[in-house]
JSON list of C-alpha atoms in Angstrom, two decimals:
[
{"chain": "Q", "resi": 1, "resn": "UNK", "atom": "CA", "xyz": [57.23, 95.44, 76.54]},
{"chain": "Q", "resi": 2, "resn": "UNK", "atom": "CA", "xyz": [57.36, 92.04, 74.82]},
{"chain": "Q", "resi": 3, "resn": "UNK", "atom": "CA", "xyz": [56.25, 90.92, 71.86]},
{"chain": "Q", "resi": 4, "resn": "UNK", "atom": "CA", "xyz": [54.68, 87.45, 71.51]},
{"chain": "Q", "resi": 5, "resn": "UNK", "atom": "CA", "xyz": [55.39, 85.46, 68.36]},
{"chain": "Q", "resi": 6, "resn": "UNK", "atom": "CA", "xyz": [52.81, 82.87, 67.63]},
{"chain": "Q", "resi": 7, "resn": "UNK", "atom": "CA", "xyz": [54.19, 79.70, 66.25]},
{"chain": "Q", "resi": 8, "resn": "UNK", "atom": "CA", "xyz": [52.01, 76.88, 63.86]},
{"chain": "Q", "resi": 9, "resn": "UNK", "atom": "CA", "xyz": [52.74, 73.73, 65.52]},
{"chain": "Q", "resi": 10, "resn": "UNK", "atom": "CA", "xyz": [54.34, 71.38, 63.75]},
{"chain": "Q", "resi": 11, "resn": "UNK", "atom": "CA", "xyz": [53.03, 68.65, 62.21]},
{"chain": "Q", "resi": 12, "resn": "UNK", "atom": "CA", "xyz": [54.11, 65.08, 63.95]},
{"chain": "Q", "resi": 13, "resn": "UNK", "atom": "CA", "xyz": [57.20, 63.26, 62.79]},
{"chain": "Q", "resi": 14, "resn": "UNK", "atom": "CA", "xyz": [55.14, 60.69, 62.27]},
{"chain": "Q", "resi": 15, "resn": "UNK", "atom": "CA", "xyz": [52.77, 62.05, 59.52]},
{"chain": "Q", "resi": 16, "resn": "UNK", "atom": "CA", "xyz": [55.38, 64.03, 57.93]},
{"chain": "Q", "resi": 17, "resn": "UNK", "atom": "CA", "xyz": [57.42, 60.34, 57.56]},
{"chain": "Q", "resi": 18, "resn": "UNK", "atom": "CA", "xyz": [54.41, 58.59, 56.30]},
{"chain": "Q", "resi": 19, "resn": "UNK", "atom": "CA", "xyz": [53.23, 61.39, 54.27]},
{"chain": "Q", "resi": 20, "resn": "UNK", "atom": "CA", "xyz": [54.05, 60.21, 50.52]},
{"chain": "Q", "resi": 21, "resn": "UNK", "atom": "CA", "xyz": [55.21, 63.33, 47.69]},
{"chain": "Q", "resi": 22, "resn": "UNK", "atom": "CA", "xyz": [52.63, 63.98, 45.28]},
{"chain": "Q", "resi": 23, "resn": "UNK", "atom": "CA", "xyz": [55.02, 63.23, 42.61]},
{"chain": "Q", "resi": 24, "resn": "UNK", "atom": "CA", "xyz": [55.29, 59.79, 43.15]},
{"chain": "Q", "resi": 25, "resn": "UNK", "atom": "CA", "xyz": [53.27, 57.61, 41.17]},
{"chain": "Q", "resi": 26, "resn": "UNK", "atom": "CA", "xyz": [50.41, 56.11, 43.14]},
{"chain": "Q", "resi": 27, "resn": "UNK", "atom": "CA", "xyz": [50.49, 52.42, 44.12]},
{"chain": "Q", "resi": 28, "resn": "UNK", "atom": "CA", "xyz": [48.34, 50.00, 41.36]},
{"chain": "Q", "resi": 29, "resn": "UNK", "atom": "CA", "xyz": [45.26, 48.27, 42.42]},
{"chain": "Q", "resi": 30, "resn": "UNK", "atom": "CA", "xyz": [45.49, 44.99, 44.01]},
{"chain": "Q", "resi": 31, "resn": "UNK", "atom": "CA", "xyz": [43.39, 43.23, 41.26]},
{"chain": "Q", "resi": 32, "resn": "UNK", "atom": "CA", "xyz": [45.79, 45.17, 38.76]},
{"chain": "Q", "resi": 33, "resn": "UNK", "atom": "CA", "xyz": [47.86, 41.61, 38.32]},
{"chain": "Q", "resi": 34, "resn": "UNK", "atom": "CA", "xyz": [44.65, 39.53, 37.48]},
{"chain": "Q", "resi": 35, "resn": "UNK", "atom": "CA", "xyz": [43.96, 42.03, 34.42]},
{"chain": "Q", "resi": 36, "resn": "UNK", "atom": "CA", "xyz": [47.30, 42.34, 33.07]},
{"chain": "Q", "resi": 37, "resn": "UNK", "atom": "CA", "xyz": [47.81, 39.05, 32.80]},
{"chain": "Q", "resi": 38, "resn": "UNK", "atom": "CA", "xyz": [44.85, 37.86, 31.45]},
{"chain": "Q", "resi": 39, "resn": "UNK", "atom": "CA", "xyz": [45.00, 40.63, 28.45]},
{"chain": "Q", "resi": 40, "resn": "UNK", "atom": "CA", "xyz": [48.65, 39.33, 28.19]},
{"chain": "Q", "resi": 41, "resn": "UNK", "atom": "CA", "xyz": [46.78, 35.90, 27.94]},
{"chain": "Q", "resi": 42, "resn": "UNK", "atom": "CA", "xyz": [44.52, 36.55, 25.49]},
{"chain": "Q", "resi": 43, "resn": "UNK", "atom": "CA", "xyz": [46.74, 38.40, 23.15]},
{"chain": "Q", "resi": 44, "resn": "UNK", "atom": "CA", "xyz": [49.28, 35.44, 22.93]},
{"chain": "Q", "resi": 45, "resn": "UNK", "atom": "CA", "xyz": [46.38, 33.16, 22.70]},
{"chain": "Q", "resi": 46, "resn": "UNK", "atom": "CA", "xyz": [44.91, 34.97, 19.97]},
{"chain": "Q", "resi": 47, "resn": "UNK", "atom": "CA", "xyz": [48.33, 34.89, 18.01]},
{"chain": "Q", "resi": 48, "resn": "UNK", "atom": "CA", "xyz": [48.72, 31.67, 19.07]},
{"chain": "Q", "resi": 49, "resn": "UNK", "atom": "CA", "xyz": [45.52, 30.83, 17.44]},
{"chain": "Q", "resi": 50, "resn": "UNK", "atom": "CA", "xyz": [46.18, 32.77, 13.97]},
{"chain": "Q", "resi": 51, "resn": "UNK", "atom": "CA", "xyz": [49.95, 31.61, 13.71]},
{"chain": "Q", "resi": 52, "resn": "UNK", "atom": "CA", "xyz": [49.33, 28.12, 13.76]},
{"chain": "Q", "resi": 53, "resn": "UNK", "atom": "CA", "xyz": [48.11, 26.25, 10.71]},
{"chain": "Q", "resi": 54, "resn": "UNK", "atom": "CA", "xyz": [44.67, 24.86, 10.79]},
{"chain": "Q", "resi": 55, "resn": "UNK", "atom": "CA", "xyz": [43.83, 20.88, 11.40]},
{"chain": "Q", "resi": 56, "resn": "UNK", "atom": "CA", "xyz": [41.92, 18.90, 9.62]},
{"chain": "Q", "resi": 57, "resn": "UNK", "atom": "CA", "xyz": [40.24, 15.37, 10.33]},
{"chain": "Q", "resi": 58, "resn": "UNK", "atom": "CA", "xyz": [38.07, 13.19, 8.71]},
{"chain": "Q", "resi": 59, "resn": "UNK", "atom": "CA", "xyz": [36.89, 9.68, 10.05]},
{"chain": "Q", "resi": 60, "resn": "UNK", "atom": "CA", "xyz": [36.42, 6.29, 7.98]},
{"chain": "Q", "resi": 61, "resn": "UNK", "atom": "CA", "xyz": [34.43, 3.45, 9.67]},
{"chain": "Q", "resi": 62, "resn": "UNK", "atom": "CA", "xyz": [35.08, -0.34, 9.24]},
{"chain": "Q", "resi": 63, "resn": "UNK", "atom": "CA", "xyz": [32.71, -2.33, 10.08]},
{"chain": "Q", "resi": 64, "resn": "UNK", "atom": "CA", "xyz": [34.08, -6.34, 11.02]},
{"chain": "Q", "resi": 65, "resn": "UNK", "atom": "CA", "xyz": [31.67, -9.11, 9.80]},
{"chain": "Q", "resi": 66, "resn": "UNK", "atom": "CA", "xyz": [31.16, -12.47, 11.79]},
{"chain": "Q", "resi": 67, "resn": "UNK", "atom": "CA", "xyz": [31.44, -15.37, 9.20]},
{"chain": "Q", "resi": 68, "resn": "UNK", "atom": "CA", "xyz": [29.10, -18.22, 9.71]},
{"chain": "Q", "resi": 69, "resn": "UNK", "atom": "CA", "xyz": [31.03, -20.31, 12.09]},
{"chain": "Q", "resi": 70, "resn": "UNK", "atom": "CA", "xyz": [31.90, -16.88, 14.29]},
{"chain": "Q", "resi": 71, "resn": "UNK", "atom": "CA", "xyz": [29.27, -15.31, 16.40]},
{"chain": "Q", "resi": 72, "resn": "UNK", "atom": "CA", "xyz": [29.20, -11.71, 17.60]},
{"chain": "Q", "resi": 73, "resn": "UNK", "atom": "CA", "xyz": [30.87, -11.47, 20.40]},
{"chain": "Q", "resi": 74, "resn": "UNK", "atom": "CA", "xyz": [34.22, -12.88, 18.52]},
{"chain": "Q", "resi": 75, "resn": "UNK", "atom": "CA", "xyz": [33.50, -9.99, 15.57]},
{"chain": "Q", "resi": 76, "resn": "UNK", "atom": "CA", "xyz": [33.63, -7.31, 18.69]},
{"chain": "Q", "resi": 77, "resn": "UNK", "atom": "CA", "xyz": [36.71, -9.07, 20.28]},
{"chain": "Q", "resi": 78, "resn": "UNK", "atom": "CA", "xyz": [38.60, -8.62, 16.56]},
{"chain": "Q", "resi": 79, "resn": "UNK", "atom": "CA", "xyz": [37.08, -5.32, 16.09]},
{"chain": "Q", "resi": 80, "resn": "UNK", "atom": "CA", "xyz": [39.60, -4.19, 19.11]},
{"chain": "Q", "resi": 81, "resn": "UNK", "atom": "CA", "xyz": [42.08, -6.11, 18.15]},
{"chain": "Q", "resi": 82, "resn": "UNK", "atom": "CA", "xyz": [42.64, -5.52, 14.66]},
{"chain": "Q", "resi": 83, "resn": "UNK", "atom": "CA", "xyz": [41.90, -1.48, 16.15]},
{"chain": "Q", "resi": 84, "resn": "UNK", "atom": "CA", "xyz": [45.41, -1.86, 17.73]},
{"chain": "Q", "resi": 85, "resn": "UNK", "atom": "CA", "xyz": [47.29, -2.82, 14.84]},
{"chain": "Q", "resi": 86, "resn": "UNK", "atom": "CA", "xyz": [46.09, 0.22, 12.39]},
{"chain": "Q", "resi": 87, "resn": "UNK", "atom": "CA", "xyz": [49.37, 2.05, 13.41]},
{"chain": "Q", "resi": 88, "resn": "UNK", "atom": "CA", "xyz": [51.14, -1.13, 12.87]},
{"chain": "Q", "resi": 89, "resn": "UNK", "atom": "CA", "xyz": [53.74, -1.76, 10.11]},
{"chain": "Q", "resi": 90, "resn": "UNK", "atom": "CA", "xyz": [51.64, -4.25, 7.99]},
{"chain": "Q", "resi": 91, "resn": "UNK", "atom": "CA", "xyz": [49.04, -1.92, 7.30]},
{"chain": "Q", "resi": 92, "resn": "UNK", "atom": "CA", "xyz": [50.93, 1.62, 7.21]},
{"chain": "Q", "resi": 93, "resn": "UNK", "atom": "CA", "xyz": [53.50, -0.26, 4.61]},
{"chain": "Q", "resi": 94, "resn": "UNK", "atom": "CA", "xyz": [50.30, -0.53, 2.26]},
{"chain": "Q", "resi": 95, "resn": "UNK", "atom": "CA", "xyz": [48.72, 2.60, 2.93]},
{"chain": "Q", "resi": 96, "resn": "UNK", "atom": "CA", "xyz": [51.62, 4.85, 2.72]},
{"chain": "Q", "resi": 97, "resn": "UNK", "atom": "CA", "xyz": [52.06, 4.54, -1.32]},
{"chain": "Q", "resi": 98, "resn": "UNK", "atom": "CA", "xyz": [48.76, 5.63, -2.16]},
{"chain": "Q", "resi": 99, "resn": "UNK", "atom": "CA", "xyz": [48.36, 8.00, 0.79]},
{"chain": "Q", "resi": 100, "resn": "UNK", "atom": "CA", "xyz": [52.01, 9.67, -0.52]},
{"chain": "Q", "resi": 101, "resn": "UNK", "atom": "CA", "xyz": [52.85, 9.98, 2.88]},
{"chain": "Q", "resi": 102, "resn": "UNK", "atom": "CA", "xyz": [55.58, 7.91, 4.52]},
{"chain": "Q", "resi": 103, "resn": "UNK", "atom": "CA", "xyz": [54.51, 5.61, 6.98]},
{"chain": "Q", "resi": 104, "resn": "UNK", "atom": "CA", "xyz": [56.43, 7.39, 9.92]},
{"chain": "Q", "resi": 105, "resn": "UNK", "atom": "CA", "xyz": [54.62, 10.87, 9.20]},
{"chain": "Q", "resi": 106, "resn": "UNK", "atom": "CA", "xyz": [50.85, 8.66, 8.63]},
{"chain": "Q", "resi": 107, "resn": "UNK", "atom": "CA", "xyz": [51.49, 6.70, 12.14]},
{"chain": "Q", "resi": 108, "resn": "UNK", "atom": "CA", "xyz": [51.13, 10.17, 13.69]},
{"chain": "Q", "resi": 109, "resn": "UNK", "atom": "CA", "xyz": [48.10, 11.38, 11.48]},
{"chain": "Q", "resi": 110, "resn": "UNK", "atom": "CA", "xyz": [46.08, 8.43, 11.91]},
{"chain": "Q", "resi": 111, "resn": "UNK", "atom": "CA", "xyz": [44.09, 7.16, 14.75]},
{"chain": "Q", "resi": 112, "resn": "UNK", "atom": "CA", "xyz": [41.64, 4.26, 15.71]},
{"chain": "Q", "resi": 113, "resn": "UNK", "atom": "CA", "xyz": [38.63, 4.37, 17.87]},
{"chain": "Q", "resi": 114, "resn": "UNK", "atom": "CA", "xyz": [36.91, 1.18, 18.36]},
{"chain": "Q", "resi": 115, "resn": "UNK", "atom": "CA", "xyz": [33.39, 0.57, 20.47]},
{"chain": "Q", "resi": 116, "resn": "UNK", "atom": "CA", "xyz": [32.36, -1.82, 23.06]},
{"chain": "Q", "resi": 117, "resn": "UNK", "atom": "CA", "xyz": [29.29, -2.71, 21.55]},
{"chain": "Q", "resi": 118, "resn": "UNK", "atom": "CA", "xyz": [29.58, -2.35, 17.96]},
{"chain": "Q", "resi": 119, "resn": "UNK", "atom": "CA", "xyz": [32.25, -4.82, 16.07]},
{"chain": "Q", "resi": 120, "resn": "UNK", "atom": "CA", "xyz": [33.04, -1.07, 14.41]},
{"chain": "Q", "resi": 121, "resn": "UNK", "atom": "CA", "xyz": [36.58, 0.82, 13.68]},
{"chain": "Q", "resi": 122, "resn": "UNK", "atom": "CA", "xyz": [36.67, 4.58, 13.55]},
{"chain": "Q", "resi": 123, "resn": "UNK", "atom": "CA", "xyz": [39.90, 5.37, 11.53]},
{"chain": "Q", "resi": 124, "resn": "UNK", "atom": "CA", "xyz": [40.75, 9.35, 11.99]},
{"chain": "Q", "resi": 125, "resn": "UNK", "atom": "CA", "xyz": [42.75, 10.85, 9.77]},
{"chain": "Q", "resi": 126, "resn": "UNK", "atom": "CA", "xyz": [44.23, 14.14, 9.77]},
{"chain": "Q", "resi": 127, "resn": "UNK", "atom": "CA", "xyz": [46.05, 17.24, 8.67]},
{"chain": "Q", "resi": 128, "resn": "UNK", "atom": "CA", "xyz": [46.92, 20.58, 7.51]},
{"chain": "Q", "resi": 129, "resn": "UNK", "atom": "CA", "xyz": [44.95, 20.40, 3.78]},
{"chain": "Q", "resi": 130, "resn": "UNK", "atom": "CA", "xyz": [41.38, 19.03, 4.16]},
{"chain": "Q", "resi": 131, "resn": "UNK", "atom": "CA", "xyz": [41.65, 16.78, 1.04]},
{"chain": "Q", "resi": 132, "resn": "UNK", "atom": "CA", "xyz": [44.58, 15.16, 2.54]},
{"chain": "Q", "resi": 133, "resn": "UNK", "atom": "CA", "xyz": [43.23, 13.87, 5.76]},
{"chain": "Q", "resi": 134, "resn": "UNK", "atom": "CA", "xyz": [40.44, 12.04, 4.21]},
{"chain": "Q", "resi": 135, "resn": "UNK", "atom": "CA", "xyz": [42.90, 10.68, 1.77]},
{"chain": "Q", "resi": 136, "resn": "UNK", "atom": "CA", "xyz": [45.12, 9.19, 5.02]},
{"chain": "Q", "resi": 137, "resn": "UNK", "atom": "CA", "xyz": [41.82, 7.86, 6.72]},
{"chain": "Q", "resi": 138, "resn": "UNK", "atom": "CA", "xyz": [40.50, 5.81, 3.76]},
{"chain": "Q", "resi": 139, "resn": "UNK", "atom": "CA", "xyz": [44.11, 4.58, 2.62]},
{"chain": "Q", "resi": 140, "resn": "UNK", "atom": "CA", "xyz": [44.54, 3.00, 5.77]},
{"chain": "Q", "resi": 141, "resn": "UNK", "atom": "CA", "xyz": [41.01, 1.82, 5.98]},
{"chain": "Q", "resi": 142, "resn": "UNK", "atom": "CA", "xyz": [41.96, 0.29, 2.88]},
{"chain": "Q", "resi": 143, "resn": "UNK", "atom": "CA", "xyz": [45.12, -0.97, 3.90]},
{"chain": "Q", "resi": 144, "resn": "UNK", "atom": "CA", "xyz": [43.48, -2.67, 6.97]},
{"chain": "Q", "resi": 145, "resn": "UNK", "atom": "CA", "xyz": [40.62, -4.74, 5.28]},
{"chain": "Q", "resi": 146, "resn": "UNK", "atom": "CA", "xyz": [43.18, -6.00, 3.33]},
{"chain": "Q", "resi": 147, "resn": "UNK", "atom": "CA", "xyz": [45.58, -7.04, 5.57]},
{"chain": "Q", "resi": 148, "resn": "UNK", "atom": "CA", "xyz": [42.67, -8.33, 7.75]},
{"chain": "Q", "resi": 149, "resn": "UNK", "atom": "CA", "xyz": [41.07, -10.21, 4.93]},
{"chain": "Q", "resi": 150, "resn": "UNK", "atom": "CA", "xyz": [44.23, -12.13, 3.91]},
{"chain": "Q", "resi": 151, "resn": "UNK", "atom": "CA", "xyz": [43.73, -14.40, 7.08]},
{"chain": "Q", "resi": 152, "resn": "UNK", "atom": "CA", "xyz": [39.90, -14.55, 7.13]},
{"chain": "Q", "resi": 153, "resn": "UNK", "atom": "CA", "xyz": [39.84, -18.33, 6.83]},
{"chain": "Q", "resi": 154, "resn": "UNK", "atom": "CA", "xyz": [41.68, -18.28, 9.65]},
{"chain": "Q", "resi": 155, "resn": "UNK", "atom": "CA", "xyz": [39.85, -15.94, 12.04]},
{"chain": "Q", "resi": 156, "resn": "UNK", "atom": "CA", "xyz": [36.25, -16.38, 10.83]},
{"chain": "Q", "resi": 157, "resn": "UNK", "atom": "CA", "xyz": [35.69, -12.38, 10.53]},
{"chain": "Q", "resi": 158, "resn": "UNK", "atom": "CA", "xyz": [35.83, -10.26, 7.56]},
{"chain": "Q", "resi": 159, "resn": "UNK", "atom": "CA", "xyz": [36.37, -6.53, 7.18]},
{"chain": "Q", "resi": 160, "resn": "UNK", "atom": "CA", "xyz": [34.46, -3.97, 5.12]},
{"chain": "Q", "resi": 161, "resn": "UNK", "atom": "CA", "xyz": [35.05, -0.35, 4.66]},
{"chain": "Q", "resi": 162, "resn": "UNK", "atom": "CA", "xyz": [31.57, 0.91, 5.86]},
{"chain": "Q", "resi": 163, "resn": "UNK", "atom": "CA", "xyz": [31.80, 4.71, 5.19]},
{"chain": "Q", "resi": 164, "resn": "UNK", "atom": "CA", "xyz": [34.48, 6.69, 4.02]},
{"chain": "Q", "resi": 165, "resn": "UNK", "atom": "CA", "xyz": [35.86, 9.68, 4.80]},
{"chain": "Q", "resi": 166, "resn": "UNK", "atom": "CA", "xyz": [35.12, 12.83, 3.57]},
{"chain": "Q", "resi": 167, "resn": "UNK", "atom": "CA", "xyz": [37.18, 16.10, 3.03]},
{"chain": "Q", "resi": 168, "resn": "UNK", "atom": "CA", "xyz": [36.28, 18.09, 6.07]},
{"chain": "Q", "resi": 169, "resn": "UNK", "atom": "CA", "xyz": [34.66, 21.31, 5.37]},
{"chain": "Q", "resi": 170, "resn": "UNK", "atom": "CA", "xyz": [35.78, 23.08, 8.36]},
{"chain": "Q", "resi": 171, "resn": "UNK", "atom": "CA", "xyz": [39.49, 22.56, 10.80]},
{"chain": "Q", "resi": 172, "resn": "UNK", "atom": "CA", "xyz": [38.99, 21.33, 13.95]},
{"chain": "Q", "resi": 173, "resn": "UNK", "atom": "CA", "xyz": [41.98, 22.72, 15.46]},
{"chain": "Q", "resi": 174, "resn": "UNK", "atom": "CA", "xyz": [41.31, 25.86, 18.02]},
{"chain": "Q", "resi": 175, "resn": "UNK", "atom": "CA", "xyz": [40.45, 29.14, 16.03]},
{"chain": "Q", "resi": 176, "resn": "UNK", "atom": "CA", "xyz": [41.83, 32.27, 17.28]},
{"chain": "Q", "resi": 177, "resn": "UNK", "atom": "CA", "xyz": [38.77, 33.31, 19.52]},
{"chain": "Q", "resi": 178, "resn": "UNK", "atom": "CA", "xyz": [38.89, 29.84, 21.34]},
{"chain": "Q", "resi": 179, "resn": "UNK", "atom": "CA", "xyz": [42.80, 31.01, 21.69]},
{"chain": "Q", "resi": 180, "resn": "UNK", "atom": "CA", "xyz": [41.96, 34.64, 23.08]},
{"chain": "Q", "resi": 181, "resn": "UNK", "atom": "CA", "xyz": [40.04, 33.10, 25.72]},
{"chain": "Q", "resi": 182, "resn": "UNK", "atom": "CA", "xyz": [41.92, 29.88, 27.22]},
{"chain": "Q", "resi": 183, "resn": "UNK", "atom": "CA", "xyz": [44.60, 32.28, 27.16]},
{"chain": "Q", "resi": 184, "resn": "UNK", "atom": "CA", "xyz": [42.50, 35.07, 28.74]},
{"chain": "Q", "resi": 185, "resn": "UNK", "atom": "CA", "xyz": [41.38, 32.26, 31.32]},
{"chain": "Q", "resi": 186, "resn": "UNK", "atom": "CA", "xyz": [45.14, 30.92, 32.18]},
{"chain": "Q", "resi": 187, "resn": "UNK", "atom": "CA", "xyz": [46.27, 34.45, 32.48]},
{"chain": "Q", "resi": 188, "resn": "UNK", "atom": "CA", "xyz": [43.30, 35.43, 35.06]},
{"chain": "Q", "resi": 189, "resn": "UNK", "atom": "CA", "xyz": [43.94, 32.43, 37.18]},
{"chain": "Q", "resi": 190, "resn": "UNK", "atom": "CA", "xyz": [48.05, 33.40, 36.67]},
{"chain": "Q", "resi": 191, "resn": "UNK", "atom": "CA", "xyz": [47.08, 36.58, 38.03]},
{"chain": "Q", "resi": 192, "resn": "UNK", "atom": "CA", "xyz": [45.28, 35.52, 40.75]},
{"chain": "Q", "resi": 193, "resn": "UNK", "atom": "CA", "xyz": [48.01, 33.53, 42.10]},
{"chain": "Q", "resi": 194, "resn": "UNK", "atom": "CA", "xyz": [50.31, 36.32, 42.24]},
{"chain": "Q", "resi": 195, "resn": "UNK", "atom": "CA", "xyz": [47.77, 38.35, 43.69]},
{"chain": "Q", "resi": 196, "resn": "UNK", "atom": "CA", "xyz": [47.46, 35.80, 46.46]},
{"chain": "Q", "resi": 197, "resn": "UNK", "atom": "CA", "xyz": [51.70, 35.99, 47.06]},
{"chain": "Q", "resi": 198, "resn": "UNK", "atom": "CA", "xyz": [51.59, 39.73, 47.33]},
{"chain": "Q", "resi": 199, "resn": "UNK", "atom": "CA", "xyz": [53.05, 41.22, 50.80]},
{"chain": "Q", "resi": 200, "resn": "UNK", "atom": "CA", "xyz": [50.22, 43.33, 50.89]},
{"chain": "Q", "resi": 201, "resn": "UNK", "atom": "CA", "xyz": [47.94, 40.96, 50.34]},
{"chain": "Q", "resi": 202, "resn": "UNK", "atom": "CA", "xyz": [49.08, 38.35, 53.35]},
{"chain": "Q", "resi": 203, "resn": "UNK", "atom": "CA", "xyz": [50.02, 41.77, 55.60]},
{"chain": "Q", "resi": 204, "resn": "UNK", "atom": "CA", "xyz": [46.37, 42.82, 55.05]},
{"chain": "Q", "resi": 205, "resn": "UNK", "atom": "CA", "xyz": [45.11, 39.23, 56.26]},
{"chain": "Q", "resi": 206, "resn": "UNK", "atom": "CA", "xyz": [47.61, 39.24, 59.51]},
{"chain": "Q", "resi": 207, "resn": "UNK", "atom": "CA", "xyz": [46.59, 42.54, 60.40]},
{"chain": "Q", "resi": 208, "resn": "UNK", "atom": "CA", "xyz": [42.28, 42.28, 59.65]},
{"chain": "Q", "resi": 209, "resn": "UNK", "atom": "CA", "xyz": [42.23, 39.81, 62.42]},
{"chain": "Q", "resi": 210, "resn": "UNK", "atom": "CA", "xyz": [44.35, 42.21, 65.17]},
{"chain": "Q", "resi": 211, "resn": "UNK", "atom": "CA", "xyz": [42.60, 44.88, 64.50]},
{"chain": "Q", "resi": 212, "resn": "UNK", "atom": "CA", "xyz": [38.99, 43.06, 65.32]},
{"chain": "Q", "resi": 213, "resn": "UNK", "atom": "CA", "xyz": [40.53, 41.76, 68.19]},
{"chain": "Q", "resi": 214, "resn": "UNK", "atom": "CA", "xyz": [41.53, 45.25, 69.21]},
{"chain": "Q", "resi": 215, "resn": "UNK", "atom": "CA", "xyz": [37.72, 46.41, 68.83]}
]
């Protein structure tokens, strides 16, 4: 008499080989890069923003007065002009005493914005103390009515110092929650790139269309 063993059939080779061990950690989303890098993004931008000293501007306005033989339109023409020579040497030589700044540190703390419709001269100033950047916009406000006023009998315009700066109350440089998010922003769009260069990602794309075809 025989005795009949009964056997569990094996599983298939091919489960067993694509069967993973539960010790292994388990793969991470594929949003996980899009996260990760924009909390990387934010933190740097947030130290970013609490690292760097705070900037201050203030703005003085000169205004640029037709004389009697000079119409308008010539005080708006010299208003631009005389806006490109604020930076120049002339003027930065005479503002850079009473400023206490040389005049290779106030050529890149001072700024002109000029209008075309007013004969007007915005003259920004700026830097790290408050009291300092107004002191750099009127100095060279100063500097430039002067400098323009020396050849008014030849020009027919003269130049007055309108309003003067004040000492800024507040920085206008980013503050450190404007940093957390432009850096929370680059780092999501960072992430999605790399999400987009995955394998997985471009496998899953080639393979979505086969398998509808296969249906």
């Amino acid at each position: 008499m025989t005795e009949t063993v009964l056997t569990k059939p094996s599983e298939p080779r091919t489960a067993r080989r694509l069967s993973s061990p539960s010790f292994l950690p388990r793969p991470l989303p594929i949003w996980a890069p899009v996260l990760l890098l924009a909390l990387l993004g934010g933190l740097l931008g947030g130290v970013y923003g609490l690292v760097k000293a705070p900037r201050f501007t203030a703005s003085s306005y000169v205004v640029v007065a037709p004389g009697k033989a000079a119409d308008p339109a010539t005080a708006l023409g010299f208003a631009h002009a005389y806006g490109r020579v604020v930076t120049g040497g002339a003027v930065l030589d005479n503002a850079q005493t009473a400023a206490g700044v040389p005049a290779e540190t106030l050529r890149k703390r001072v700024r002109a914005l000029t209008s075309p419709e007013a004969p007007m001269i915005e003259i920004q100033g700026s830097d790290s103390r408050a009291e300092q950047a107004a002191v750099n916009a009127n100095e060279v406000a100063r500097a430039l009515t002067s400098y323009a006023n020396a050849s008014a009998s030849n020009t027919g315009v003269r130049l007055a110092v309108l309003s003067k700066a004040l000492t800024p109350a507040a920085p206008t440089s980013p503050s450190a929650k404007i940093g957390v998010g432009v850096g929370a922003c680059a780092g999501g769009l960072l992430g999605c790139l790399v999400m987009l260069v995955q394998p997985g990602t471009r496998r899953r794309a080639v393979d979505r269309p086969a398998a509808d075809g296969a249906r």
